[in-house]
XYZ file of C-alpha atoms in Angstrom:
197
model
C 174.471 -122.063 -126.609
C 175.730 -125.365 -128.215
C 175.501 -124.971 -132.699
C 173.936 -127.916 -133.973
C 175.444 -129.553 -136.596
C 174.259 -131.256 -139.747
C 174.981 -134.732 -140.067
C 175.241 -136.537 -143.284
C 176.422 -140.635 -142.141
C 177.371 -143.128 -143.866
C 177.208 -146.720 -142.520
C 178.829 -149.703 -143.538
C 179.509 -153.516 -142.303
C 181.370 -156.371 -143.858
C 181.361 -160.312 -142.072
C 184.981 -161.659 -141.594
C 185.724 -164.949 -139.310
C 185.392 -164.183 -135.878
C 188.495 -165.892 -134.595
C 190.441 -163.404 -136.324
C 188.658 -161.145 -134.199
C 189.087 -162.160 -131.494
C 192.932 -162.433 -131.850
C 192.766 -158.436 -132.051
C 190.675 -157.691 -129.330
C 192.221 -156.558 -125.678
C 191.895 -158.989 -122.932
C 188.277 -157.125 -121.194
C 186.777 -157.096 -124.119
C 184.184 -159.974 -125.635
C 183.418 -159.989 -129.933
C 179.648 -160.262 -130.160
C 179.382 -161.153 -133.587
C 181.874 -161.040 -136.937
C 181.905 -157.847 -138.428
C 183.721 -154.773 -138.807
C 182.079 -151.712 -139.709
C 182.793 -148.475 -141.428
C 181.281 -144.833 -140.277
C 181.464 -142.081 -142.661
C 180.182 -139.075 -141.856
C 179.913 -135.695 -143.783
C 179.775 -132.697 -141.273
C 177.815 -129.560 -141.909
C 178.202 -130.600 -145.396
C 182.703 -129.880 -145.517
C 184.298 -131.354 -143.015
C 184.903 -135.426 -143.730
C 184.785 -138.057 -140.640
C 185.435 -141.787 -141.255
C 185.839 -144.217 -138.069
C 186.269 -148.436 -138.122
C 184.504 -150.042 -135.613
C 184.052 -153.696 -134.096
C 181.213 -155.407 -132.341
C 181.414 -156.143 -128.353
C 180.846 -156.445 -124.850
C 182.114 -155.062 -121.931
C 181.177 -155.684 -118.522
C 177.334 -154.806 -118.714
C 177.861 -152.493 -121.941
C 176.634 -153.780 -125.550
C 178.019 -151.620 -128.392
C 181.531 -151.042 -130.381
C 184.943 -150.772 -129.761
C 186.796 -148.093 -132.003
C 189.542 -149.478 -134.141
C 190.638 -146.058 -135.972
C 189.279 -143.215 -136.987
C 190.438 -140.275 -139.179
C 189.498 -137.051 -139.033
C 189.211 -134.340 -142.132
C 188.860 -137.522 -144.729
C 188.267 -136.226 -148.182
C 185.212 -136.795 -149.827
C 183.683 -136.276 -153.737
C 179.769 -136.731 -154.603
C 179.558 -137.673 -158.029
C 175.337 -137.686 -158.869
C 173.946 -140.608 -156.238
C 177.791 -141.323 -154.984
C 179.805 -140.012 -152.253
C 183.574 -141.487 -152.353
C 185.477 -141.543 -148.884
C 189.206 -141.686 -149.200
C 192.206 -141.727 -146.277
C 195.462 -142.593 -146.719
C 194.717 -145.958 -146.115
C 191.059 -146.634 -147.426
C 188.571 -145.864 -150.569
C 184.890 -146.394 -149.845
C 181.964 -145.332 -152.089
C 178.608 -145.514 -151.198
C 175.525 -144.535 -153.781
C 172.116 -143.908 -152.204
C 169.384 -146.195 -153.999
C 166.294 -144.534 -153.264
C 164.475 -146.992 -150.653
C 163.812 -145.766 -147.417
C 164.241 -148.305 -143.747
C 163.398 -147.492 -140.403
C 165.523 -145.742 -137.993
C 168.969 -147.058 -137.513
C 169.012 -147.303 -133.559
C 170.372 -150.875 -132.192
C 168.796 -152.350 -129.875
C 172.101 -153.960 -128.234
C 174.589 -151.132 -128.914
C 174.880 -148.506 -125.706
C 177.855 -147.042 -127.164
C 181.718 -146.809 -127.941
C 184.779 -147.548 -126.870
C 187.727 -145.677 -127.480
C 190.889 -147.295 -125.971
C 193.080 -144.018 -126.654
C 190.197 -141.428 -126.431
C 188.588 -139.574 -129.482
C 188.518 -136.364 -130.655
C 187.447 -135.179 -127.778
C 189.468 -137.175 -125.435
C 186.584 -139.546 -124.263
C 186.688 -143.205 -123.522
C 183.447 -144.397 -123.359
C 181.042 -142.380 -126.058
C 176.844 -143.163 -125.714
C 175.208 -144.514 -128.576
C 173.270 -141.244 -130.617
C 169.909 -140.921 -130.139
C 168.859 -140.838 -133.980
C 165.074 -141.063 -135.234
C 165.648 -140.154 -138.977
C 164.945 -142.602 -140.930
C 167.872 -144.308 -143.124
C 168.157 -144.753 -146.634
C 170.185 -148.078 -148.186
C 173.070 -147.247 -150.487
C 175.416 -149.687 -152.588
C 178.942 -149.824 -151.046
C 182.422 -150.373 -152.683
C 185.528 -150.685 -150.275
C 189.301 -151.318 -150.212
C 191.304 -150.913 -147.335
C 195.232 -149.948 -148.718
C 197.413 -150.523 -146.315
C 198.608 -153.458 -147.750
C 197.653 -154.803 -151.297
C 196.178 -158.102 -149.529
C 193.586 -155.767 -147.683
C 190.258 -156.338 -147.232
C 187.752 -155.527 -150.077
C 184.398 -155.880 -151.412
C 180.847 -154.609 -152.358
C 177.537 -155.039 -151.589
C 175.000 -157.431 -153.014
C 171.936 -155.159 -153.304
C 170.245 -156.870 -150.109
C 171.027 -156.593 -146.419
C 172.363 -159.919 -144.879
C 173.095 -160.752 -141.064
C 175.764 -162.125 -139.192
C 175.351 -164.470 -136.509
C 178.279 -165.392 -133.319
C 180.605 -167.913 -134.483
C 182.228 -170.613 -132.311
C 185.601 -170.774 -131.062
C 187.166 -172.869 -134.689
C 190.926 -171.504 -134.760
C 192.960 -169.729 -131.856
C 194.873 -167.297 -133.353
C 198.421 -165.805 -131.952
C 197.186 -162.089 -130.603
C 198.390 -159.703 -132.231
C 197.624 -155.612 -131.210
C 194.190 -153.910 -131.937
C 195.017 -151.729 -134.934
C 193.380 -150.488 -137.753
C 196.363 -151.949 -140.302
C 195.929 -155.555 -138.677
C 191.947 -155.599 -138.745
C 192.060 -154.566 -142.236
C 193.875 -157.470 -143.467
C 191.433 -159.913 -142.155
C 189.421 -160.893 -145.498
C 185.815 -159.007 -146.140
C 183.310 -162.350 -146.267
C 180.215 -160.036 -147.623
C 179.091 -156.726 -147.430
C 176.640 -156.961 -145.338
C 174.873 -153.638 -145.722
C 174.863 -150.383 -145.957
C 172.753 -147.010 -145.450
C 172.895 -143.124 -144.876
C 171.280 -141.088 -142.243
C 170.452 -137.272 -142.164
C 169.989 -135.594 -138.646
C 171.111 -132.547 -136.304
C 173.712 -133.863 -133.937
């Protein structure tokens, strides 16, 4: 019998130009719009999860491409605030009290993982999630470098729409240290979920 497990996620995404994007991504892959994103997650409320993602397409699938991810990421709650931290990245994110719908996409089927996650996998399916999300205010800094990206949210929820082709950029390789010095434009949201994965 498979153990549930209780799933405490934080979500975040930030708009940065798309070109730069699409400098970083491999050759199969397509940027759908200009953002990066940040998953937190708190598992069965000890073990800290944090993984950077990137909008795309691939062949017929709609979803994310991983960037990085790092496993057993420390985490504090102060009050309303939990605080994220990895060698290279500080997030905070402090719950506001208003309530959304669920947080399923309509146009993401899943992730890609060029080196395999955790669990070795390639291609993970988007989570089925019906809980309802709650907004939070988000801080960030990425640290690898001290021209990172960085910013916080506005206290509304913004969207970001595809860019045209402006700049072409020399390619450089898809890693989490390179996609974190493209500049945060805006926060553009953020929100925690509660389920049973």
């Amino acid at each position: 019998m498979v153990k549930e497990m209780f799933v405490e996620q934080y979500v975040m995404a930030y708009g940065v130009e798309q070109d730069r994007l699409r400098a970083l991504l491999p050759a199969d892959f397509i940027s759908l719009r200009p953002v990066l994103r940040i998953n937190a997650e708190i598992r069965d409320h000890a073990e800290g999860y944090v993984e950077f993602n990137t909008a795309v397409a691939k062949g017929e699938h709609r979803g994310w491409l991983n960037i990085g991810y790092w496993q057993n990421a420390a985490f504090i709650r102060s009050g309303a605030k939990v605080i994220f931290s990895t060698d290279h990245l500080e997030i905070s994110f402090t719950a506001v009290g208003i309530e959304g719908a669920c947080p399923a996409e309509r146009d993401n089927s899943g992730c890609y993982f060029l080196n395999g996650d955790a669990q070795g996998k390639i291609w993970r399916p988007a989570e089925i999630i019906t809980a309802r999300k709650e907004f939070c205010d988000c801080c960030f800094r990425w640290r690898f470098s001290a021209a990172d990206a960085h910013g916080s949210s506005c206290g509304r929820t913004l969207s970001a729409e595809p860019e045209p082709i402006v700049h072409s950029y020399p390619a450089e390789e898809l890693t989490a240290a390179n996609a974190a010095r493209i500049p945060c434009r805006q926060v553009l949201g953020s929100y925690r979920v509660r389920f049973l994965r």
